[in-house]
CSV table of C-alpha atoms and ligand atoms in Angstrom, one decimal:
chain,number,residue,atom,x,y,z
A,1,MET,CA,112.9,-5.5,61.2
A,2,THR,CA,112.1,-2.2,59.6
A,3,SER,CA,113.1,0.9,61.6
A,4,LEU,CA,111.7,4.5,61.6
A,5,PHE,CA,115.2,5.4,60.5
A,6,ASP,CA,115.4,3.3,57.4
A,7,PRO,CA,115.2,5.1,54.1
A,8,ILE,CA,112.2,4.5,51.9
A,9,ARG,CA,111.1,5.2,48.3
A,10,ILE,CA,107.5,6.3,48.0
A,11,GLY,CA,106.4,7.0,44.4
A,12,ASP,CA,109.1,9.2,42.8
A,13,LEU,CA,110.5,10.3,46.1
A,14,SER,CA,113.5,8.9,48.0
A,15,LEU,CA,113.2,9.7,51.7
A,16,SER,CA,116.1,9.3,54.2
A,17,ASN,CA,113.8,8.1,57.0
A,18,ARG,CA,110.2,7.3,57.7
A,19,ILE,CA,109.6,10.2,60.1
A,20,VAL,CA,107.2,12.7,58.5
A,21,MET,CA,106.4,16.2,59.6
A,22,ALA,CA,102.6,16.4,59.6
A,23,PRO,CA,100.7,19.4,58.1
A,24,LEU,CA,100.3,22.0,60.8
A,25,THR,CA,98.3,25.3,60.6
A,26,ARG,CA,100.4,28.1,62.1
A,27,ASN,CA,98.6,31.3,60.8
A,28,ARG,CA,101.8,33.4,60.3
A,29,ALA,CA,101.5,34.0,56.6
A,30,THR,CA,100.3,37.6,56.7
A,31,GLY,CA,98.2,38.2,53.6
A,32,GLY,CA,98.4,34.6,52.5
A,33,VAL,CA,102.1,34.8,51.5
A,34,PRO,CA,104.9,32.8,53.3
A,35,ASN,CA,107.7,34.9,54.7
A,36,ALA,CA,111.3,34.7,56.0
A,37,MET,CA,110.0,33.0,59.2
A,38,THR,CA,108.2,30.4,57.2
A,39,THR,CA,111.5,29.5,55.4
A,40,GLU,CA,113.4,29.3,58.7
A,41,TYR,CA,110.7,27.2,60.3
A,42,TYR,CA,110.8,24.5,57.6
A,43,ARG,CA,114.6,24.7,57.2
A,44,GLN,CA,115.0,23.9,60.9
A,45,ARG,CA,112.8,20.8,60.4
A,46,ALA,CA,114.5,19.5,57.1
A,47,SER,CA,115.9,16.3,58.8
A,48,ALA,CA,112.4,14.8,58.6
A,49,GLY,CA,112.2,12.1,56.0
A,50,LEU,CA,109.4,14.2,54.5
A,51,ILE,CA,107.8,17.6,55.4
A,52,ILE,CA,104.2,18.1,54.6
A,53,THR,CA,103.5,21.8,54.7
A,54,GLU,CA,100.6,23.4,56.5
A,55,GLY,CA,97.4,23.4,54.5
A,56,SER,CA,97.6,26.0,51.8
A,57,GLN,CA,94.6,27.3,50.1
A,58,ILE,CA,94.3,26.6,46.4
A,59,SER,CA,92.3,29.8,45.6
A,60,PRO,CA,91.0,32.8,47.5
A,61,MET,CA,87.7,31.0,48.0
A,62,ALA,CA,89.5,28.1,49.6
A,63,MET,CA,90.6,30.0,52.7
A,64,GLY,CA,89.1,29.5,56.1
A,65,TYR,CA,91.4,31.0,58.7
A,66,LEU,CA,93.3,34.3,59.1
A,67,ASP,CA,96.8,34.3,57.7
A,68,THR,CA,97.1,30.8,56.2
A,69,PRO,CA,99.2,30.6,53.1
A,70,GLY,CA,98.0,30.1,49.6
A,71,ILE,CA,99.5,28.4,46.5
A,72,TYR,CA,97.9,30.1,43.6
A,73,SER,CA,99.5,33.5,43.0
A,74,PRO,CA,103.0,34.5,41.6
A,75,ALA,CA,103.9,36.1,44.9
A,76,GLN,CA,103.0,32.9,46.8
A,77,VAL,CA,105.0,30.8,44.3
A,78,ALA,CA,108.1,33.0,44.8
A,79,ALA,CA,107.8,32.9,48.6
A,80,TRP,CA,107.4,29.1,48.7
A,81,ARG,CA,110.4,28.8,46.3
A,82,GLU,CA,112.5,30.2,49.1
A,83,VAL,CA,111.1,27.6,51.5
A,84,THR,CA,111.7,24.6,49.1
A,85,GLU,CA,115.3,25.8,48.3
A,86,ALA,CA,116.1,26.1,52.0
A,87,VAL,CA,114.7,22.6,52.7
A,88,HIS,CA,116.5,21.1,49.8
A,89,ALA,CA,119.8,22.8,50.7
A,90,ALA,CA,119.5,21.1,54.1
A,91,GLY,CA,118.9,17.7,52.5
A,92,GLY,CA,115.2,17.5,53.1
A,93,ARG,CA,112.1,16.7,51.0
A,94,ILE,CA,108.9,18.8,51.1
A,95,VAL,CA,105.4,18.5,49.6
A,96,ILE,CA,102.7,21.1,50.0
A,97,GLN,CA,99.2,20.3,51.3
A,98,LEU,CA,96.5,21.5,48.9
A,99,TRP,CA,93.6,22.8,51.0
A,100,HIS,CA,90.0,23.9,50.4
A,101,VAL,CA,88.1,24.6,53.6
A,102,GLY,CA,84.7,24.6,51.9
A,103,ARG,CA,82.1,25.7,54.5
A,104,ILE,CA,84.6,26.1,57.4
A,105,SER,CA,85.1,29.7,56.6
A,106,HIS,CA,83.7,33.2,57.2
A,107,THR,CA,82.5,35.8,54.8
A,108,SER,CA,85.1,38.3,56.1
A,109,LEU,CA,87.9,36.0,54.9
A,110,LEU,CA,86.5,35.6,51.4
A,111,PRO,CA,86.6,37.8,48.2
A,112,ASP,CA,83.9,40.5,48.3
A,113,GLY,CA,82.4,38.9,51.4
A,114,ALA,CA,81.2,35.9,49.5
A,115,ALA,CA,79.5,33.0,51.3
A,116,PRO,CA,81.8,29.9,51.7
A,117,VAL,CA,81.0,27.1,49.2
A,118,SER,CA,80.3,23.5,50.1
A,119,SER,CA,78.4,20.4,49.1
A,120,THR,CA,75.5,21.7,51.1
A,121,ASN,CA,73.7,24.9,52.3
A,122,GLN,CA,73.9,23.7,55.9
A,123,ARG,CA,76.1,25.6,58.2
A,124,ALA,CA,78.8,23.7,60.1
A,125,ASN,CA,78.9,23.6,63.9
A,126,ALA,CA,82.3,25.2,64.0
A,127,HIS,CA,84.2,28.4,64.7
A,128,THR,CA,87.0,30.0,62.8
A,129,PHE,CA,89.7,32.6,63.4
A,130,THR,CA,89.1,35.9,61.7
A,131,ALA,CA,90.6,39.4,61.9
A,132,ALA,CA,87.8,40.0,64.5
A,133,GLY,CA,88.7,36.9,66.6
A,134,PHE,CA,86.9,33.6,66.8
A,135,LEU,CA,83.6,33.7,65.1
A,136,PRO,CA,81.0,31.0,64.1
A,137,VAL,CA,81.5,29.9,60.5
A,138,SER,CA,79.2,31.5,57.9
A,139,GLU,CA,76.3,29.8,56.2
A,140,PRO,CA,77.6,28.2,53.0
A,141,ARG,CA,76.3,28.1,49.5
A,142,ALA,CA,76.0,24.6,47.9
A,143,LEU,CA,78.1,24.5,44.7
A,144,HIS,CA,76.2,23.6,41.5
A,145,ASP,CA,77.4,20.5,39.7
A,146,ASP,CA,78.4,22.7,36.7
A,147,GLU,CA,80.8,24.7,39.0
A,148,LEU,CA,82.8,21.6,39.9
A,149,PRO,CA,84.9,21.5,36.7
A,150,ASP,CA,86.2,25.0,37.6
A,151,LEU,CA,86.9,23.8,41.2
A,152,ILE,CA,88.9,20.9,39.8
A,153,GLU,CA,90.8,23.4,37.7
A,154,GLN,CA,91.7,25.4,40.8
A,155,TYR,CA,93.3,22.2,42.3
A,156,ARG,CA,95.1,21.7,39.0
A,157,HIS,CA,96.3,25.3,39.0
A,158,ALA,CA,97.5,25.0,42.6
A,159,ALA,CA,99.4,21.8,41.8
A,160,ARG,CA,101.1,23.5,38.9
A,161,CYS,CA,102.0,26.4,41.1
A,162,ALA,CA,103.5,23.9,43.6
A,163,MET,CA,105.8,22.5,40.9
A,164,GLN,CA,106.8,26.0,39.9
A,165,ALA,CA,107.7,26.7,43.6
A,166,GLY,CA,110.0,23.6,43.6
A,167,PHE,CA,108.0,21.3,45.8
A,168,ASP,CA,108.8,17.5,45.6
A,169,GLY,CA,105.1,16.9,45.3
A,170,VAL,CA,101.6,17.6,46.8
A,171,GLU,CA,99.2,16.2,49.3
A,172,VAL,CA,95.5,16.5,48.6
A,173,HIS,CA,93.7,17.4,51.8
A,174,ALA,CA,90.6,15.3,52.0
A,175,ALA,CA,90.3,15.2,55.8
A,176,ASN,CA,89.2,17.0,58.9
A,177,THR,CA,85.7,18.1,57.7
A,178,TYR,CA,87.0,20.4,55.0
A,179,LEU,CA,85.6,20.7,51.4
A,180,LEU,CA,86.4,17.3,50.0
A,181,GLU,CA,85.2,15.5,53.1
A,182,GLN,CA,82.0,17.6,52.9
A,183,PHE,CA,81.3,15.9,49.6
A,184,LEU,CA,82.3,12.5,51.0
A,185,ARG,CA,80.2,12.1,54.1
A,186,ASP,CA,76.5,11.4,54.1
A,187,SER,CA,76.3,13.4,57.4
A,188,VAL,CA,77.1,16.5,55.4
A,189,ASN,CA,76.4,15.9,51.7
A,190,ASP,CA,72.7,16.3,51.1
A,191,ARG,CA,72.9,16.7,47.3
A,192,THR,CA,71.0,15.0,44.6
A,193,GLY,CA,72.6,14.3,41.2
A,194,SER,CA,75.9,12.8,40.3
A,195,TYR,CA,77.8,14.0,43.4
A,196,GLY,CA,75.4,13.1,46.1
A,197,GLY,CA,73.5,10.1,47.4
A,198,SER,CA,75.3,6.8,46.8
A,199,ILE,CA,78.9,6.2,48.0
A,200,ALA,CA,80.0,6.1,44.4
A,201,ASN,CA,78.6,9.6,43.8
A,202,ARG,CA,80.1,11.0,47.0
A,203,VAL,CA,83.7,9.8,46.3
A,204,ARG,CA,83.4,11.2,42.7
A,205,LEU,CA,84.8,14.7,43.3
A,206,ILE,CA,87.8,13.5,45.3
A,207,VAL,CA,88.8,11.1,42.6
A,208,GLU,CA,88.3,13.8,39.9
A,209,VAL,CA,90.5,16.2,41.9
A,210,VAL,CA,93.2,13.6,42.5
A,211,ARG,CA,93.2,12.7,38.8
A,212,ALA,CA,93.6,16.3,37.8
A,213,VAL,CA,96.4,16.8,40.3
A,214,CYS,CA,98.2,13.6,39.2
A,215,ASP,CA,97.9,14.8,35.6
A,216,GLU,CA,99.8,17.9,36.6
A,217,VAL,CA,102.5,16.6,38.9
A,218,GLY,CA,102.5,12.9,38.4
A,219,ALA,CA,100.9,10.2,40.6
A,220,GLY,CA,104.4,9.4,42.0
A,221,ARG,CA,104.5,12.9,43.6
A,222,THR,CA,100.9,12.9,44.9
A,223,GLY,CA,99.6,11.8,48.2
A,224,ILE,CA,96.2,12.2,50.0
A,225,ARG,CA,95.1,12.6,53.6
A,226,LEU,CA,92.0,11.1,55.0
A,227,SER,CA,90.3,11.1,58.4
A,228,PRO,CA,87.5,8.5,58.5
A,229,LEU,CA,86.7,8.9,62.2
A,230,THR,CA,87.2,12.6,62.9
A,231,THR,CA,84.3,15.0,63.8
A,232,PHE,CA,86.8,17.8,64.4
A,233,GLY,CA,85.2,19.1,67.5
A,234,GLY,CA,81.7,18.3,66.3
A,235,SER,CA,82.1,20.2,63.0
A,236,ALA,CA,80.6,17.2,61.2
A,237,ALA,CA,79.1,13.9,62.3
A,238,LEU,CA,80.7,10.7,61.1
A,239,ASP,CA,79.5,9.0,57.9
A,240,SER,CA,76.9,6.3,58.5
A,241,ASP,CA,79.3,3.6,57.2
A,242,PRO,CA,82.9,4.7,57.2
A,243,GLN,CA,84.3,1.3,56.5
A,244,ALA,CA,82.2,1.0,53.3
A,245,LEU,CA,82.8,4.7,52.3
A,246,TYR,CA,86.6,4.7,52.8
A,247,GLY,CA,86.9,1.2,51.3
A,248,CYS,CA,85.1,2.4,48.1
A,249,LEU,CA,87.3,5.6,48.0
A,250,ILE,CA,90.5,3.7,48.4
A,251,ASP,CA,89.4,1.2,45.7
A,252,ALA,CA,88.8,4.1,43.4
A,253,LEU,CA,92.2,5.7,44.2
A,254,ALA,CA,94.2,2.4,44.1
A,255,PRO,CA,94.6,2.3,40.2
A,256,LEU,CA,95.9,5.9,40.1
A,257,GLY,CA,99.3,4.9,41.6
A,258,LEU,CA,99.6,7.5,44.3
A,259,ALA,CA,102.9,7.8,46.2
A,260,TYR,CA,101.2,7.6,49.6
A,261,MET,CA,98.1,7.4,51.7
A,262,HIS,CA,98.1,9.6,54.9
A,263,LEU,CA,95.6,8.2,57.3
A,264,ILE,CA,94.6,10.0,60.5
A,265,GLU,CA,93.5,7.3,62.9
A,266,GLY,CA,90.5,8.4,65.1
A,267,GLU,CA,89.7,12.0,66.2
A,268,THR,CA,92.3,14.4,64.8
A,269,GLY,CA,94.4,15.5,67.8
A,270,GLY,CA,92.4,13.2,70.1
A,271,ALA,CA,91.7,9.6,70.7
A,272,ARG,CA,92.7,7.0,68.0
A,273,GLN,CA,89.6,5.0,69.0
A,274,PRO,CA,87.0,7.7,69.9
A,275,GLU,CA,84.3,6.5,72.2
A,276,GLY,CA,81.2,5.6,70.3
A,277,ALA,CA,83.0,5.5,66.9
A,278,PRO,CA,83.0,2.3,64.9
A,279,VAL,CA,86.1,0.1,65.1
A,280,LEU,CA,87.6,0.3,61.6
A,281,ASP,CA,89.5,-2.5,59.9
A,282,TYR,CA,92.5,-0.4,58.9
A,283,ALA,CA,94.4,-3.4,57.7
A,284,ALA,CA,91.6,-4.1,55.1
A,285,LEU,CA,91.9,-0.5,53.9
A,286,ARG,CA,95.6,-0.7,53.7
A,287,GLN,CA,95.5,-4.0,51.8
A,288,ALA,CA,93.5,-2.3,49.0
A,289,PHE,CA,96.1,0.5,48.6
A,290,PRO,CA,99.3,-0.2,46.6
A,291,GLY,CA,101.3,2.9,47.7
A,292,ALA,CA,103.0,3.7,50.9
A,293,TRP,CA,100.9,3.8,54.1
A,294,MET,CA,101.4,6.8,56.5
A,295,ILE,CA,99.7,6.9,59.8
A,296,ASN,CA,99.1,9.9,62.2
A,297,ASN,CA,97.5,11.0,65.4
A,298,GLY,CA,99.4,11.3,68.6
A,299,TYR,CA,102.0,8.6,68.0
A,300,ASP,CA,104.9,8.7,70.4
A,301,ARG,CA,108.4,7.3,70.0
A,302,ASP,CA,107.7,3.8,71.0
A,303,GLU,CA,104.4,3.6,69.2
A,304,GLY,CA,106.0,4.9,66.0
A,305,PHE,CA,108.8,2.3,66.2
A,306,GLU,CA,106.3,-0.4,66.9
A,307,ALA,CA,104.0,0.5,64.0
A,308,VAL,CA,106.8,0.4,61.5
A,309,ALA,CA,108.5,-2.6,63.0
A,310,CYS,CA,105.4,-4.7,62.9
A,311,GLY,CA,104.5,-3.5,59.4
A,312,LYS,CA,101.3,-1.7,60.3
A,313,ALA,CA,102.6,1.4,58.5
A,314,ASP,CA,105.5,2.4,56.2
A,315,LEU,CA,105.7,5.9,57.7
A,316,VAL,CA,104.6,7.8,60.8
A,317,ALA,CA,103.6,11.5,60.7
A,318,TYR,CA,104.3,13.5,63.8
A,319,GLY,CA,102.6,16.9,64.3
A,320,ARG,CA,102.9,18.5,67.7
A,321,LEU,CA,106.2,16.8,68.4
A,322,PHE,CA,107.7,18.5,65.3
A,323,ILE,CA,106.4,21.9,66.4
A,324,SER,CA,108.4,21.9,69.6
A,325,ASN,CA,111.4,19.8,68.4
A,326,PRO,CA,112.9,21.0,65.1
A,327,ASP,CA,115.5,18.1,65.4
A,328,LEU,CA,112.9,15.5,66.2
A,329,VAL,CA,114.6,12.8,64.1
A,330,ARG,CA,117.8,13.1,66.1
A,331,ARG,CA,115.9,13.2,69.4
A,332,LEU,CA,114.0,10.0,68.5
A,333,ARG,CA,117.2,8.4,67.4
A,334,GLU,CA,119.0,9.2,70.6
A,335,ASP,CA,115.9,8.9,72.8
A,336,ALA,CA,116.7,12.4,74.0
A,337,ALA,CA,114.3,14.5,76.0
A,338,LEU,CA,111.7,16.5,74.1
A,339,ASN,CA,110.9,20.2,74.3
A,340,ALA,CA,107.5,21.0,75.7
A,341,LEU,CA,104.9,22.5,73.4
A,342,GLN,CA,103.9,26.1,73.9
A,343,ALA,CA,100.2,25.5,73.2
A,344,ASP,CA,99.3,29.2,73.3
A,345,LYS,CA,101.7,29.9,70.4
A,346,LEU,CA,100.3,27.5,67.9
A,347,TYR,CA,98.1,29.9,65.9
A,348,GLY,CA,99.3,33.3,64.8
A,349,GLY,CA,101.9,35.6,66.4
A,350,GLY,CA,105.6,35.8,65.5
A,351,ALA,CA,108.8,34.0,66.0
A,352,GLU,CA,108.0,32.9,69.5
A,353,GLY,CA,106.8,29.4,69.7
A,354,TYR,CA,107.5,29.1,66.0
A,355,ILE,CA,111.2,29.3,65.2
A,356,ASP,CA,112.7,29.6,68.6
A,357,TYR,CA,112.4,26.0,69.9
A,358,PRO,CA,116.0,24.9,70.6
A,359,ALA,CA,117.7,22.0,68.8
A,360,LEU,CA,120.1,19.7,70.8
A,361,ALA,CA,123.7,21.2,71.0
B,401,LIG,C1,93.4,24.1,62.0
B,401,LIG,O1,93.5,25.2,61.5
B,401,LIG,O2,93.1,24.0,63.2
B,401,LIG,C2,93.4,23.0,61.1
B,401,LIG,C3,93.6,23.1,59.8
B,401,LIG,C4,93.7,22.0,58.9
B,401,LIG,C5,93.5,20.8,59.5
B,401,LIG,C6,93.2,20.6,60.8
B,401,LIG,C7,93.2,21.7,61.6
B,401,LIG,O3,93.4,19.7,58.7
């Protein structure tokens, strides 16, 4: 029987166990650049089989919250290099999540007060955190089709920066109602033309982005994160047919040879089977994907063991448990008590609730 603690090879990466640190926004990268605390935070968590960094904007226009890090400038590359060197020195593996928020942003966060960009002109039902506190997101501007090649180049550039910073790979963030999902879902994408309407058209941008990223870093160092059933607090309604949509997307991704699929089951941070949501046939989705299958969303120790033992997944990504337990792998191995999460210290602030959670003696 496979255990969470068994090593695994996914694409070009050899992982020492199947316990993954999920991407987690922490809003401590003042000015968009990681710092010494960032390095310490990830170093402390290097016993994870794989660390997926917090979402990191691929360009200035990709940012949606105050003090999230980027991966496009020389200063960011240099700062992330400190992080990857620390994690590697501690025996860990780390990929960076490439993030574009699309319409989940505010003009005050964007260059020259620009409007956020999206698949649509329709504003999201969402708030974001700015220098002036929580504010409703701004009205977006729908990207023209002829702007998409440049957007894809931004992903490619960020992927190149990630390699320069020493990451083991990248994860394309196509989940949680951000830009790529804004193109995917018919509840948001109201375009005509090659990137709107049919499912084949709505998956097009994601596939083009993933191709460009694979070109840059290699498919064996590329993963993708999807969330077929999340509304993210009502920011976007579900697609009218998630099974068909995600089935088509995974069919389109399958030939690319990605290292892994990172699937958020249900409502991100909430129920794995949200009330009123369709019951997805995850096994059918998985069967269509040749790479490693990573699952996420509130799994505890027993559920994680069970998922890997019964073959439902190859890897399990833990989010909140990794925030409060830097040595989560050891604690799961020993079935040790877990530190409680300081929920008021998740977003922004300093060392407290970030790098001061104790490891076992
Ligand atoms: C958040 O900032 O709360 C956040 C960011 C990225 C996600 C999910 C949540 O994918």
